[in-house]
Coordinates of C-alpha atoms in Angstrom, one line a residue:
X23 CA 7.2 3.9 6.5
X24 CA 10.7 2.5 5.6
X25 CA 11.6 1.6 2.4
X26 CA 14.7 -0.3 1.0
X27 CA 17.0 1.9 -0.9
X28 CA 16.7 -0.6 -3.7
X29 CA 13.1 0.1 -4.0
X30 CA 11.4 2.7 -5.7
X31 CA 9.9 5.2 -3.2
X32 CA 6.8 5.6 -5.2
X33 CA 5.6 2.1 -5.5
X34 CA 6.4 1.5 -1.8
X35 CA 4.3 4.5 -1.0
X36 CA 1.5 2.9 -3.1
X37 CA 2.1 -0.5 -1.4
X38 CA 1.9 1.1 2.0
X39 CA -1.7 2.8 1.3
X40 CA -3.1 -0.4 -0.1
X41 CA -2.0 -2.1 3.0
X42 CA -3.2 0.6 5.1
X43 CA -6.5 0.5 3.7
X44 CA -7.0 -3.3 3.5
X45 CA -6.0 -3.0 7.4
X46 CA -8.8 -0.8 7.9
X47 CA -11.4 -2.6 6.0
X48 CA -10.4 -5.8 7.9
X49 CA -10.8 -4.2 11.1
X50 CA -14.0 -2.8 10.6
X51 CA -15.2 -6.7 9.7
X52 CA -14.8 -7.4 13.3
X53 CA -17.9 -7.7 15.3
X54 CA -18.3 -4.8 17.4
X55 CA -18.5 -7.1 20.7
X56 CA -15.5 -8.7 19.8
X57 CA -13.4 -5.7 18.9
X58 CA -14.3 -4.1 22.5
X59 CA -13.0 -7.0 24.1
X60 CA -9.5 -6.8 22.4
X61 CA -9.4 -3.1 22.2
X62 CA -7.1 -2.7 25.4
X63 CA -5.0 -6.0 24.5
X64 CA -1.5 -6.0 23.3
X65 CA -1.9 -9.1 21.5
X66 CA -1.6 -8.6 17.9
X67 CA -3.2 -11.8 17.2
X68 CA -6.5 -10.9 18.9
X69 CA -7.4 -8.6 15.8
X70 CA -8.6 -9.3 12.4
X71 CA -5.4 -8.7 10.4
X72 CA -4.1 -9.0 7.0
X73 CA -1.2 -11.2 6.7
X74 CA -1.1 -11.9 2.9
X75 CA -2.3 -10.6 -0.3
X76 CA -2.0 -12.9 -3.1
X77 CA -2.3 -12.2 -6.9
X78 CA -2.0 -14.5 -10.0
X79 CA 1.5 -13.6 -10.2
X80 CA 2.9 -12.6 -6.7
X81 CA 2.1 -12.5 -3.1
X82 CA 2.6 -9.8 -0.4
X83 CA 3.5 -11.0 3.1
X84 CA 3.0 -8.9 6.0
X85 CA 4.4 -8.9 9.6
X86 CA 3.7 -6.2 12.1
X87 CA 5.3 -6.4 15.6
X88 CA 4.1 -5.2 18.8
X89 CA 6.0 -2.0 18.4
X90 CA 4.4 -1.1 15.4
X91 CA 7.2 -1.9 13.0
X92 CA 5.9 -3.5 9.6
X93 CA 7.9 -5.9 7.6
X94 CA 6.4 -6.3 3.7
X95 CA 7.9 -8.6 1.6
X96 CA 6.9 -9.3 -2.2
X97 CA 7.5 -12.8 -3.3
X98 CA 6.1 -15.0 -6.2
X99 CA 3.5 -17.6 -5.5
X100 CA 5.7 -20.4 -5.3
X101 CA 7.5 -19.4 -2.1
X102 CA 5.9 -21.4 1.0
X103 CA 4.3 -19.4 3.5
X104 CA 6.2 -20.9 6.4
X105 CA 9.6 -20.1 4.7
X106 CA 8.5 -16.5 4.4
X107 CA 7.2 -16.0 7.9
X108 CA 10.5 -17.8 9.3
X109 CA 12.5 -15.2 7.3
X110 CA 10.6 -12.3 8.1
X111 CA 10.9 -13.3 11.8
X112 CA 14.6 -13.5 11.3
X113 CA 14.7 -10.0 9.5
X114 CA 13.1 -8.6 12.4
X115 CA 14.9 -10.4 15.3
X116 CA 18.5 -10.9 13.9
X117 CA 18.9 -7.8 11.4
X118 CA 16.4 -5.1 12.0
X119 CA 17.1 -5.0 16.0
X120 CA 20.9 -5.0 15.9
X121 CA 21.4 -3.2 12.4
X122 CA 18.7 -0.5 12.8
X123 CA 17.3 -0.2 16.2
X124 CA 20.6 -0.2 17.8
X125 CA 22.0 2.4 15.4
X126 CA 20.2 5.5 15.0
X127 CA 22.2 6.7 12.1
X128 CA 21.2 3.7 9.9
X129 CA 17.9 5.5 9.0
X130 CA 17.4 8.7 7.4
X131 CA 13.8 10.4 7.4
X132 CA 12.9 12.5 4.6
X133 CA 10.7 15.4 4.0
X134 CA 7.4 13.2 3.4
X135 CA 8.1 11.4 6.8
X136 CA 9.1 8.3 5.4
X137 CA 12.1 6.7 6.7
X138 CA 14.9 5.6 4.0
X139 CA 17.0 2.6 5.2
X140 CA 20.6 3.4 4.4
X141 CA 22.4 0.9 6.4
X142 CA 24.2 -1.4 3.5
X143 CA 25.1 -4.1 6.2
X144 CA 21.3 -4.5 6.9
X145 CA 20.3 -4.4 3.1
X146 CA 22.8 -6.8 2.1
X147 CA 21.7 -9.0 4.9
X148 CA 17.9 -9.0 4.1
X149 CA 19.1 -9.6 0.4
X150 CA 21.3 -12.5 1.0
X151 CA 18.4 -14.0 3.5
X152 CA 15.6 -13.7 0.7
X153 CA 17.2 -14.5 -2.1
X154 CA 17.3 -18.1 -2.0
X155 CA 13.5 -18.5 -1.5

C-alpha cells in the first residue's frame, strides 16, 4: 500500500482495508463456473471487480493494473466518471511509471510494510492533475 505524504496514513489504512474487504466480497459473488474459467487469465476485466464506491458526499474511484498497482482517488460526487478514469490512467502511465517505477529512491518502506511516496515531483504532478476535477 502506498500513500501520498499529504494524506493521513491511518485513514489510508482504513480505506485500504475497506477496499480489500469489498474486493473479497465481490470475488465471492462470481459464480464458481465463471471464476474457474478466468482463474488463469491475465485480464483484469474478466473478474468481478469493485471500481467505484459512492456515498452521499463522495466517491472512491479504484484502478488496478495488471501488475497489481492500485490507484485510489477520492472525489466529490460531481466529478464525471470518465474524467477521473482518464486521470487515473494518466497517473499510472505518465506519472507513476516515470517518477516511481524508474526511481526506487522515490518510495520509502515503513515498519508496517506500507510504502510512502516521497517523490515531491510525483506528488505535485498528481495534485496538479486532480485539482481541476
